[in-house]
Amino acid sequence: TGPRELYYHGQLICKAKIGRFAQKELVLEALPEAEQILDIKKNLLEVNEFLGETGGEIGFEQILELNPQMDDFERVLSGQGRVVRVEAKANADKVLVETGIDLRTIYVADTSEGPILKEAVWKSYDLQQGLIISGIIDFADLPEQASLKAEVILEDLKVELEGMRTIKVSGIIKVRVLADIWRKIPIIEDCALVTPVNPETSPSMLFYVVQSEDTLWQIARRYQLTMNSIARANDLTTEEALKTGEKLLIPKGI
């Protein structure tokens, strides 16, 4: 639009993820009535529990130097920043947020041939000259095992000439942190009422040979016993996998 002005035209590409939280009722315990014998089959269910979210703002101001191969600044025309990396770590009711920003500036260079329009770029992976921003966001009752996801929006970016080879970069990043945690919950998968057996009328000793795909739950149902009673008689645990061909002692009754 003029000898010392620029006009930019670009396209903004956005990507959004849509999710939905659903509530489900889980049975954690079953209590039998008086004189009833209840056999319970439990399973560990891994669930992702949403802990909540927090947000805040982190202000920053940094001095960046030109690459040694670049010509000196005469005037800075524009600056653009792009968030390329975001990390979040939980620490005692607080979240440490660190983000890297790639910075691109258009400036008028002071050269021996006179003013020339040039571009300077600072990459966030350059630990000596890159633009790295970090800050603390409060997050109450946050366990250390929580999984965090941070979203960052760069706002109010300003690039000002500081010296012949330096610029001052300042601005605000808006931060949103979401937390969840994976938990294993023992839930009731199945339950059955067991009819008491008279030990005097049941066989004095009975063995069962485990067939392929047999489970302790299925064997307990066949003989109207509880899984625990069979497991105790054979020095097993109720979670232990059975081996095909293995002989199980079936107790006389409950």
PDB file of C-alpha atoms in Angstrom:
ATOM      1  CA  THR A   1       0.000   0.000   0.000  1.00  0.00           C
ATOM      2  CA  GLY A   2       3.016   2.275   0.297  1.00  0.00           C
ATOM      3  CA  PRO A   3       6.800   2.250  -0.097  1.00  0.00           C
ATOM      4  CA  ARG A   4       7.332   1.290   3.572  1.00  0.00           C
ATOM      5  CA  GLU A   5       4.125  -0.642   4.342  1.00  0.00           C
ATOM      6  CA  LEU A   6       3.016  -4.253   3.866  1.00  0.00           C
ATOM      7  CA  TYR A   7      -0.324  -5.960   3.334  1.00  0.00           C
ATOM      8  CA  TYR A   8      -0.801  -9.553   4.559  1.00  0.00           C
ATOM      9  CA  HIS A   9      -3.398 -12.032   3.371  1.00  0.00           C
ATOM     10  CA  GLY A  10      -3.653 -15.504   4.920  1.00  0.00           C
ATOM     11  CA  GLN A  11      -5.919 -18.418   5.733  1.00  0.00           C
ATOM     12  CA  LEU A  12      -6.717 -19.588   9.255  1.00  0.00           C
ATOM     13  CA  ILE A  13      -7.176 -23.357   9.639  1.00  0.00           C
ATOM     14  CA  CYS A  14      -8.947 -24.551  12.801  1.00  0.00           C
ATOM     15  CA  LYS A  15      -9.437 -28.017  14.269  1.00  0.00           C
ATOM     16  CA  ALA A  16     -11.901 -28.818  17.046  1.00  0.00           C
ATOM     17  CA  LYS A  17     -12.524 -31.928  19.117  1.00  0.00           C
ATOM     18  CA  ILE A  18     -16.019 -32.551  20.466  1.00  0.00           C
ATOM     19  CA  GLY A  19     -16.606 -34.856  23.415  1.00  0.00           C
ATOM     20  CA  ARG A  20     -19.377 -35.719  25.826  1.00  0.00           C
ATOM     21  CA  PHE A  21     -19.306 -36.848  29.450  1.00  0.00           C
ATOM     22  CA  ALA A  22     -21.741 -39.638  30.311  1.00  0.00           C
ATOM     23  CA  GLN A  23     -22.736 -40.865  33.770  1.00  0.00           C
ATOM     24  CA  LYS A  24     -23.051 -44.603  34.367  1.00  0.00           C
ATOM     25  CA  GLU A  25     -24.174 -46.468  37.455  1.00  0.00           C
ATOM     26  CA  LEU A  26     -21.704 -49.070  38.737  1.00  0.00           C
ATOM     27  CA  VAL A  27     -22.420 -51.684  41.425  1.00  0.00           C
ATOM     28  CA  LEU A  28     -19.508 -51.803  43.855  1.00  0.00           C
ATOM     29  CA  GLU A  29     -20.933 -54.081  46.575  1.00  0.00           C
ATOM     30  CA  ALA A  30     -23.826 -56.470  47.190  1.00  0.00           C
ATOM     31  CA  LEU A  31     -25.012 -57.441  50.675  1.00  0.00           C
ATOM     32  CA  PRO A  32     -26.969 -60.688  51.203  1.00  0.00           C
ATOM     33  CA  GLU A  33     -29.984 -60.862  53.457  1.00  0.00           C
ATOM     34  CA  ALA A  34     -29.925 -62.934  56.635  1.00  0.00           C
ATOM     35  CA  GLU A  35     -29.086 -66.646  56.136  1.00  0.00           C
ATOM     36  CA  GLN A  36     -28.347 -66.085  52.450  1.00  0.00           C
ATOM     37  CA  ILE A  37     -25.033 -67.088  50.882  1.00  0.00           C
ATOM     38  CA  LEU A  38     -24.003 -64.791  48.068  1.00  0.00           C
ATOM     39  CA  ASP A  39     -21.155 -65.467  45.656  1.00  0.00           C
ATOM     40  CA  ILE A  40     -19.803 -62.338  43.986  1.00  0.00           C
ATOM     41  CA  LYS A  41     -17.654 -62.085  40.878  1.00  0.00           C
ATOM     42  CA  LYS A  42     -15.694 -58.841  40.696  1.00  0.00           C
ATOM     43  CA  ASN A  43     -13.633 -57.249  37.980  1.00  0.00           C
ATOM     44  CA  LEU A  44     -11.283 -54.278  37.882  1.00  0.00           C
ATOM     45  CA  LEU A  45     -12.673 -51.508  35.708  1.00  0.00           C
ATOM     46  CA  GLU A  46     -10.239 -48.847  34.526  1.00  0.00           C
ATOM     47  CA  VAL A  47     -12.016 -45.506  34.313  1.00  0.00           C
ATOM     48  CA  ASN A  48     -10.827 -42.067  33.321  1.00  0.00           C
ATOM     49  CA  GLU A  49     -12.012 -39.626  35.968  1.00  0.00           C
ATOM     50  CA  PHE A  50     -12.241 -35.939  35.051  1.00  0.00           C
ATOM     51  CA  LEU A  51     -10.818 -33.865  37.917  1.00  0.00           C
ATOM     52  CA  GLY A  52     -11.670 -30.410  36.658  1.00  0.00           C
ATOM     53  CA  GLU A  53     -10.042 -27.479  34.931  1.00  0.00           C
ATOM     54  CA  THR A  54      -8.415 -24.177  35.719  1.00  0.00           C
ATOM     55  CA  GLY A  55      -7.144 -21.209  33.774  1.00  0.00           C
ATOM     56  CA  GLY A  56      -5.199 -18.006  33.993  1.00  0.00           C
ATOM     57  CA  GLU A  57      -2.907 -15.597  32.234  1.00  0.00           C
ATOM     58  CA  ILE A  58       0.880 -15.470  32.050  1.00  0.00           C
ATOM     59  CA  GLY A  59       2.523 -12.216  31.052  1.00  0.00           C
ATOM     60  CA  PHE A  60       5.984 -12.170  29.531  1.00  0.00           C
ATOM     61  CA  GLU A  61       8.683  -9.785  28.353  1.00  0.00           C
ATOM     62  CA  GLN A  62      11.935 -10.909  26.757  1.00  0.00           C
ATOM     63  CA  ILE A  63      14.851  -9.392  24.889  1.00  0.00           C
ATOM     64  CA  LEU A  64      15.880 -11.204  21.704  1.00  0.00           C
ATOM     65  CA  GLU A  65      19.044 -10.655  19.700  1.00  0.00           C
ATOM     66  CA  LEU A  66      19.546 -10.844  15.960  1.00  0.00           C
ATOM     67  CA  ASN A  67      21.443 -13.719  14.443  1.00  0.00           C
ATOM     68  CA  PRO A  68      25.087 -12.620  13.895  1.00  0.00           C
ATOM     69  CA  GLN A  69      24.682 -12.999  10.120  1.00  0.00           C
ATOM     70  CA  MET A  70      21.729 -10.588   9.994  1.00  0.00           C
ATOM     71  CA  ASP A  71      21.995  -6.830   9.342  1.00  0.00           C
ATOM     72  CA  ASP A  72      21.212  -4.317  12.068  1.00  0.00           C
ATOM     73  CA  PHE A  73      17.678  -3.062  12.746  1.00  0.00           C
ATOM     74  CA  GLU A  74      16.599   0.296  11.459  1.00  0.00           C
ATOM     75  CA  ARG A  75      12.909  -0.165  12.121  1.00  0.00           C
ATOM     76  CA  VAL A  76      10.616  -3.078  13.035  1.00  0.00           C
ATOM     77  CA  LEU A  77       7.471  -3.273  10.910  1.00  0.00           C
ATOM     78  CA  SER A  78       5.625  -6.313  12.272  1.00  0.00           C
ATOM     79  CA  GLY A  79       5.891  -9.392  14.442  1.00  0.00           C
ATOM     80  CA  GLN A  80       3.999 -12.677  14.385  1.00  0.00           C
ATOM     81  CA  GLY A  81       4.118 -15.460  16.968  1.00  0.00           C
ATOM     82  CA  ARG A  82       3.014 -19.094  16.757  1.00  0.00           C
ATOM     83  CA  VAL A  83       2.685 -21.511  19.679  1.00  0.00           C
ATOM     84  CA  VAL A  84       4.512 -24.726  18.783  1.00  0.00           C
ATOM     85  CA  ARG A  85       4.887 -26.550  22.096  1.00  0.00           C
ATOM     86  CA  VAL A  86       2.980 -26.662  25.382  1.00  0.00           C
ATOM     87  CA  GLU A  87       3.904 -28.681  28.495  1.00  0.00           C
ATOM     88  CA  ALA A  88       2.202 -28.831  31.886  1.00  0.00           C
ATOM     89  CA  LYS A  89       3.421 -30.432  35.131  1.00  0.00           C
ATOM     90  CA  ALA A  90       1.546 -30.801  38.428  1.00  0.00           C
ATOM     91  CA  ASN A  91       3.246 -29.742  41.647  1.00  0.00           C
ATOM     92  CA  ALA A  92       1.467 -29.259  45.013  1.00  0.00           C
ATOM     93  CA  ASP A  93      -1.814 -27.610  43.975  1.00  0.00           C
ATOM     94  CA  LYS A  94      -0.093 -25.717  41.192  1.00  0.00           C
ATOM     95  CA  VAL A  95       0.646 -26.343  37.535  1.00  0.00           C
ATOM     96  CA  LEU A  96       3.877 -25.304  35.848  1.00  0.00           C
ATOM     97  CA  VAL A  97       3.098 -24.364  32.248  1.00  0.00           C
ATOM     98  CA  GLU A  98       5.854 -23.947  29.671  1.00  0.00           C
ATOM     99  CA  THR A  99       5.328 -23.049  26.054  1.00  0.00           C
ATOM    100  CA  GLY A 100       7.583 -22.391  23.094  1.00  0.00           C
ATOM    101  CA  ILE A 101       6.770 -19.710  20.533  1.00  0.00           C
ATOM    102  CA  ASP A 102       8.230 -19.304  17.052  1.00  0.00           C
ATOM    103  CA  LEU A 103       8.596 -15.597  16.293  1.00  0.00           C
ATOM    104  CA  ARG A 104       8.810 -14.007  12.852  1.00  0.00           C
ATOM    105  CA  THR A 105       9.458 -10.316  12.282  1.00  0.00           C
ATOM    106  CA  ILE A 106       9.623  -8.097   9.219  1.00  0.00           C
ATOM    107  CA  TYR A 107      12.020  -5.206   9.628  1.00  0.00           C
ATOM    108  CA  VAL A 108      13.923  -2.537   7.735  1.00  0.00           C
ATOM    109  CA  ALA A 109      17.638  -3.365   7.829  1.00  0.00           C
ATOM    110  CA  ASP A 110      20.341  -0.731   7.991  1.00  0.00           C
ATOM    111  CA  THR A 111      22.815  -1.806   5.304  1.00  0.00           C
ATOM    112  CA  SER A 112      25.675  -0.209   3.378  1.00  0.00           C
ATOM    113  CA  GLU A 113      23.366  -0.137   0.353  1.00  0.00           C
ATOM    114  CA  GLY A 114      20.651   1.668   2.286  1.00  0.00           C
ATOM    115  CA  PRO A 115      17.394   0.458   3.933  1.00  0.00           C
ATOM    116  CA  ILE A 116      16.343  -3.057   2.851  1.00  0.00           C
ATOM    117  CA  LEU A 117      13.276  -5.022   3.879  1.00  0.00           C
ATOM    118  CA  LYS A 118      14.274  -8.249   5.671  1.00  0.00           C
ATOM    119  CA  GLU A 119      12.851 -11.077   7.746  1.00  0.00           C
ATOM    120  CA  ALA A 120      14.160 -12.445  11.056  1.00  0.00           C
ATOM    121  CA  VAL A 121      12.983 -15.694  12.661  1.00  0.00           C
ATOM    122  CA  TRP A 122      13.473 -17.041  16.192  1.00  0.00           C
ATOM    123  CA  LYS A 123      12.724 -20.737  16.738  1.00  0.00           C
ATOM    124  CA  SER A 124      11.607 -21.972  20.150  1.00  0.00           C
ATOM    125  CA  TYR A 125      13.932 -24.993  20.072  1.00  0.00           C
ATOM    126  CA  ASP A 126      16.935 -22.623  20.143  1.00  0.00           C
ATOM    127  CA  LEU A 127      17.580 -22.625  23.904  1.00  0.00           C
ATOM    128  CA  GLN A 128      19.913 -19.615  23.720  1.00  0.00           C
ATOM    129  CA  GLN A 129      17.847 -17.318  21.524  1.00  0.00           C
ATOM    130  CA  GLY A 130      14.406 -18.940  21.356  1.00  0.00           C
ATOM    131  CA  LEU A 131      11.247 -17.556  22.900  1.00  0.00           C
ATOM    132  CA  ILE A 132      10.355 -19.802  25.867  1.00  0.00           C
ATOM    133  CA  ILE A 133       7.603 -18.732  28.282  1.00  0.00           C
ATOM    134  CA  SER A 134       6.756 -20.358  31.607  1.00  0.00           C
ATOM    135  CA  GLY A 135       4.463 -19.565  34.515  1.00  0.00           C
ATOM    136  CA  ILE A 136       2.494 -20.993  37.440  1.00  0.00           C
ATOM    137  CA  ILE A 137      -1.281 -21.592  37.443  1.00  0.00           C
ATOM    138  CA  ASP A 138      -3.143 -22.495  40.655  1.00  0.00           C
ATOM    139  CA  PHE A 139      -5.056 -25.796  40.652  1.00  0.00           C
ATOM    140  CA  ALA A 140      -6.486 -26.841  44.043  1.00  0.00           C
ATOM    141  CA  ASP A 141      -6.569 -30.500  45.198  1.00  0.00           C
ATOM    142  CA  LEU A 142      -4.555 -31.735  42.227  1.00  0.00           C
ATOM    143  CA  PRO A 143      -2.885 -35.153  42.752  1.00  0.00           C
ATOM    144  CA  GLU A 144       0.637 -35.646  41.393  1.00  0.00           C
ATOM    145  CA  GLN A 145      -0.530 -38.666  39.341  1.00  0.00           C
ATOM    146  CA  ALA A 146      -2.992 -36.527  37.375  1.00  0.00           C
ATOM    147  CA  SER A 147      -2.695 -36.302  33.612  1.00  0.00           C
ATOM    148  CA  LEU A 148      -2.725 -32.708  32.384  1.00  0.00           C
ATOM    149  CA  LYS A 149      -3.603 -31.114  29.086  1.00  0.00           C
ATOM    150  CA  ALA A 150      -2.826 -27.446  28.554  1.00  0.00           C
ATOM    151  CA  GLU A 151      -4.262 -25.170  25.881  1.00  0.00           C
ATOM    152  CA  VAL A 152      -2.586 -21.829  25.171  1.00  0.00           C
ATOM    153  CA  ILE A 153      -3.693 -18.767  23.236  1.00  0.00           C
ATOM    154  CA  LEU A 154      -1.179 -16.017  22.449  1.00  0.00           C
ATOM    155  CA  GLU A 155      -2.605 -12.516  22.887  1.00  0.00           C
ATOM    156  CA  ASP A 156      -1.366  -8.920  22.738  1.00  0.00           C
ATOM    157  CA  LEU A 157       1.979  -9.761  21.156  1.00  0.00           C
ATOM    158  CA  LYS A 158       4.164  -6.660  20.840  1.00  0.00           C
ATOM    159  CA  VAL A 159       7.543  -6.390  19.142  1.00  0.00           C
ATOM    160  CA  GLU A 160       9.495  -3.184  19.794  1.00  0.00           C
ATOM    161  CA  LEU A 161      12.917  -2.018  18.755  1.00  0.00           C
ATOM    162  CA  GLU A 162      15.268  -2.109  21.749  1.00  0.00           C
ATOM    163  CA  GLY A 163      18.677  -1.541  20.130  1.00  0.00           C
ATOM    164  CA  MET A 164      20.511  -1.867  16.849  1.00  0.00           C
ATOM    165  CA  ARG A 165      20.530  -5.662  17.224  1.00  0.00           C
ATOM    166  CA  THR A 166      17.864  -6.344  19.829  1.00  0.00           C
ATOM    167  CA  ILE A 167      14.084  -6.301  20.091  1.00  0.00           C
ATOM    168  CA  LYS A 168      11.772  -6.439  23.101  1.00  0.00           C
ATOM    169  CA  VAL A 169       8.977  -9.009  22.817  1.00  0.00           C
ATOM    170  CA  SER A 170       6.059  -8.833  25.256  1.00  0.00           C
ATOM    171  CA  GLY A 171       2.542 -10.143  25.510  1.00  0.00           C
ATOM    172  CA  ILE A 172       0.092 -12.381  27.356  1.00  0.00           C
ATOM    173  CA  ILE A 173      -0.688 -16.046  26.973  1.00  0.00           C
ATOM    174  CA  LYS A 174      -4.076 -17.291  28.137  1.00  0.00           C
ATOM    175  CA  VAL A 175      -3.853 -20.772  29.614  1.00  0.00           C
ATOM    176  CA  ARG A 176      -6.520 -23.445  30.131  1.00  0.00           C
ATOM    177  CA  VAL A 177      -5.496 -26.623  31.969  1.00  0.00           C
ATOM    178  CA  LEU A 178      -7.660 -29.775  32.120  1.00  0.00           C
ATOM    179  CA  ALA A 179      -6.867 -32.644  34.485  1.00  0.00           C
ATOM    180  CA  ASP A 180      -7.953 -36.279  34.611  1.00  0.00           C
ATOM    181  CA  ILE A 181      -6.703 -39.476  36.200  1.00  0.00           C
ATOM    182  CA  TRP A 182      -7.009 -43.189  35.438  1.00  0.00           C
ATOM    183  CA  ARG A 183      -8.351 -45.267  38.329  1.00  0.00           C
ATOM    184  CA  LYS A 184      -8.989 -48.997  38.750  1.00  0.00           C
ATOM    185  CA  ILE A 185     -12.283 -49.667  40.534  1.00  0.00           C
ATOM    186  CA  PRO A 186     -13.421 -53.153  41.617  1.00  0.00           C
ATOM    187  CA  ILE A 187     -16.982 -53.544  40.373  1.00  0.00           C
ATOM    188  CA  ILE A 188     -19.455 -56.441  40.559  1.00  0.00           C
ATOM    189  CA  GLU A 189     -19.584 -58.268  37.248  1.00  0.00           C
ATOM    190  CA  ASP A 190     -21.945 -61.019  38.388  1.00  0.00           C
ATOM    191  CA  CYS A 191     -23.468 -62.452  41.581  1.00  0.00           C
ATOM    192  CA  ALA A 192     -25.431 -65.565  42.513  1.00  0.00           C
ATOM    193  CA  LEU A 193     -27.266 -66.993  45.502  1.00  0.00           C
ATOM    194  CA  VAL A 194     -25.750 -70.274  46.720  1.00  0.00           C
ATOM    195  CA  THR A 195     -27.926 -72.979  48.243  1.00  0.00           C
ATOM    196  CA  PRO A 196     -26.317 -74.471  51.395  1.00  0.00           C
ATOM    197  CA  VAL A 197     -25.316 -78.128  50.986  1.00  0.00           C
ATOM    198  CA  ASN A 198     -25.652 -80.752  53.720  1.00  0.00           C
ATOM    199  CA  PRO A 199     -22.074 -82.066  54.253  1.00  0.00           C
ATOM    200  CA  GLU A 200     -23.445 -85.402  55.494  1.00  0.00           C
ATOM    201  CA  THR A 201     -25.113 -86.221  52.156  1.00  0.00           C
ATOM    202  CA  SER A 202     -22.402 -84.856  49.855  1.00  0.00           C
ATOM    203  CA  PRO A 203     -19.436 -87.021  48.715  1.00  0.00           C
ATOM    204  CA  SER A 204     -16.559 -87.232  51.174  1.00  0.00           C
ATOM    205  CA  MET A 205     -14.087 -86.291  48.448  1.00  0.00           C
ATOM    206  CA  LEU A 206     -14.728 -84.952  44.949  1.00  0.00           C
ATOM    207  CA  PHE A 207     -12.246 -83.785  42.341  1.00  0.00           C
ATOM    208  CA  TYR A 208     -12.934 -81.843  39.176  1.00  0.00           C
ATOM    209  CA  VAL A 209     -10.611 -81.813  36.146  1.00  0.00           C
ATOM    210  CA  VAL A 210     -10.427 -78.338  34.636  1.00  0.00           C
ATOM    211  CA  GLN A 211     -11.548 -78.177  31.009  1.00  0.00           C
ATOM    212  CA  SER A 212     -10.453 -75.608  28.449  1.00  0.00           C
ATOM    213  CA  GLU A 213     -12.117 -72.209  28.926  1.00  0.00           C
ATOM    214  CA  ASP A 214     -13.303 -73.184  32.432  1.00  0.00           C
ATOM    215  CA  THR A 215     -13.366 -70.408  35.016  1.00  0.00           C
ATOM    216  CA  LEU A 216     -13.611 -70.579  38.768  1.00  0.00           C
ATOM    217  CA  TRP A 217     -16.955 -68.795  38.543  1.00  0.00           C
ATOM    218  CA  GLN A 218     -18.395 -71.450  36.196  1.00  0.00           C
ATOM    219  CA  ILE A 219     -17.178 -74.320  38.375  1.00  0.00           C
ATOM    220  CA  ALA A 220     -18.613 -72.680  41.486  1.00  0.00           C
ATOM    221  CA  ARG A 221     -21.989 -72.351  39.777  1.00  0.00           C
ATOM    222  CA  ARG A 222     -21.932 -76.009  38.707  1.00  0.00           C
ATOM    223  CA  TYR A 223     -21.465 -77.248  42.270  1.00  0.00           C
ATOM    224  CA  GLN A 224     -23.478 -74.511  44.015  1.00  0.00           C
ATOM    225  CA  LEU A 225     -20.438 -73.303  45.966  1.00  0.00           C
ATOM    226  CA  THR A 226     -18.666 -69.987  46.271  1.00  0.00           C
ATOM    227  CA  MET A 227     -15.460 -69.180  44.425  1.00  0.00           C
ATOM    228  CA  ASN A 228     -13.748 -68.450  47.739  1.00  0.00           C
ATOM    229  CA  SER A 229     -14.577 -71.893  49.161  1.00  0.00           C
ATOM    230  CA  ILE A 230     -13.058 -73.657  46.122  1.00  0.00           C
ATOM    231  CA  ALA A 231     -10.052 -71.319  46.094  1.00  0.00           C
ATOM    232  CA  ARG A 232      -9.343 -71.918  49.806  1.00  0.00           C
ATOM    233  CA  ALA A 233      -9.589 -75.712  49.367  1.00  0.00           C
ATOM    234  CA  ASN A 234      -7.010 -75.603  46.558  1.00  0.00           C
ATOM    235  CA  ASP A 235      -4.732 -72.841  47.874  1.00  0.00           C
ATOM    236  CA  LEU A 236      -5.655 -70.510  45.014  1.00  0.00           C
ATOM    237  CA  THR A 237      -6.815 -66.942  44.640  1.00  0.00           C
ATOM    238  CA  THR A 238     -10.101 -66.051  42.973  1.00  0.00           C
ATOM    239  CA  GLU A 239      -8.206 -64.016  40.341  1.00  0.00           C
ATOM    240  CA  GLU A 240      -5.835 -66.855  39.450  1.00  0.00           C
ATOM    241  CA  ALA A 241      -6.208 -68.395  35.973  1.00  0.00           C
ATOM    242  CA  LEU A 242      -6.978 -72.126  35.885  1.00  0.00           C
ATOM    243  CA  LYS A 243      -4.899 -74.582  33.860  1.00  0.00           C
ATOM    244  CA  THR A 244      -6.513 -77.131  31.589  1.00  0.00           C
ATOM    245  CA  GLY A 245      -6.158 -80.617  33.099  1.00  0.00           C
ATOM    246  CA  GLU A 246      -5.623 -79.294  36.606  1.00  0.00           C
ATOM    247  CA  LYS A 247      -7.449 -81.200  39.384  1.00  0.00           C
ATOM    248  CA  LEU A 248      -9.503 -79.166  41.811  1.00  0.00           C
ATOM    249  CA  LEU A 249     -10.705 -80.417  45.154  1.00  0.00           C
ATOM    250  CA  ILE A 250     -14.409 -79.625  45.489  1.00  0.00           C
ATOM    251  CA  PRO A 251     -15.266 -79.008  49.179  1.00  0.00           C
ATOM    252  CA  LYS A 252     -18.180 -80.873  50.718  1.00  0.00           C
ATOM    253  CA  GLY A 253     -20.295 -77.820  51.306  1.00  0.00           C
ATOM    254  CA  ILE A 254     -20.615 -74.362  52.774  1.00  0.00           C
TER     255      ILE A 254
END
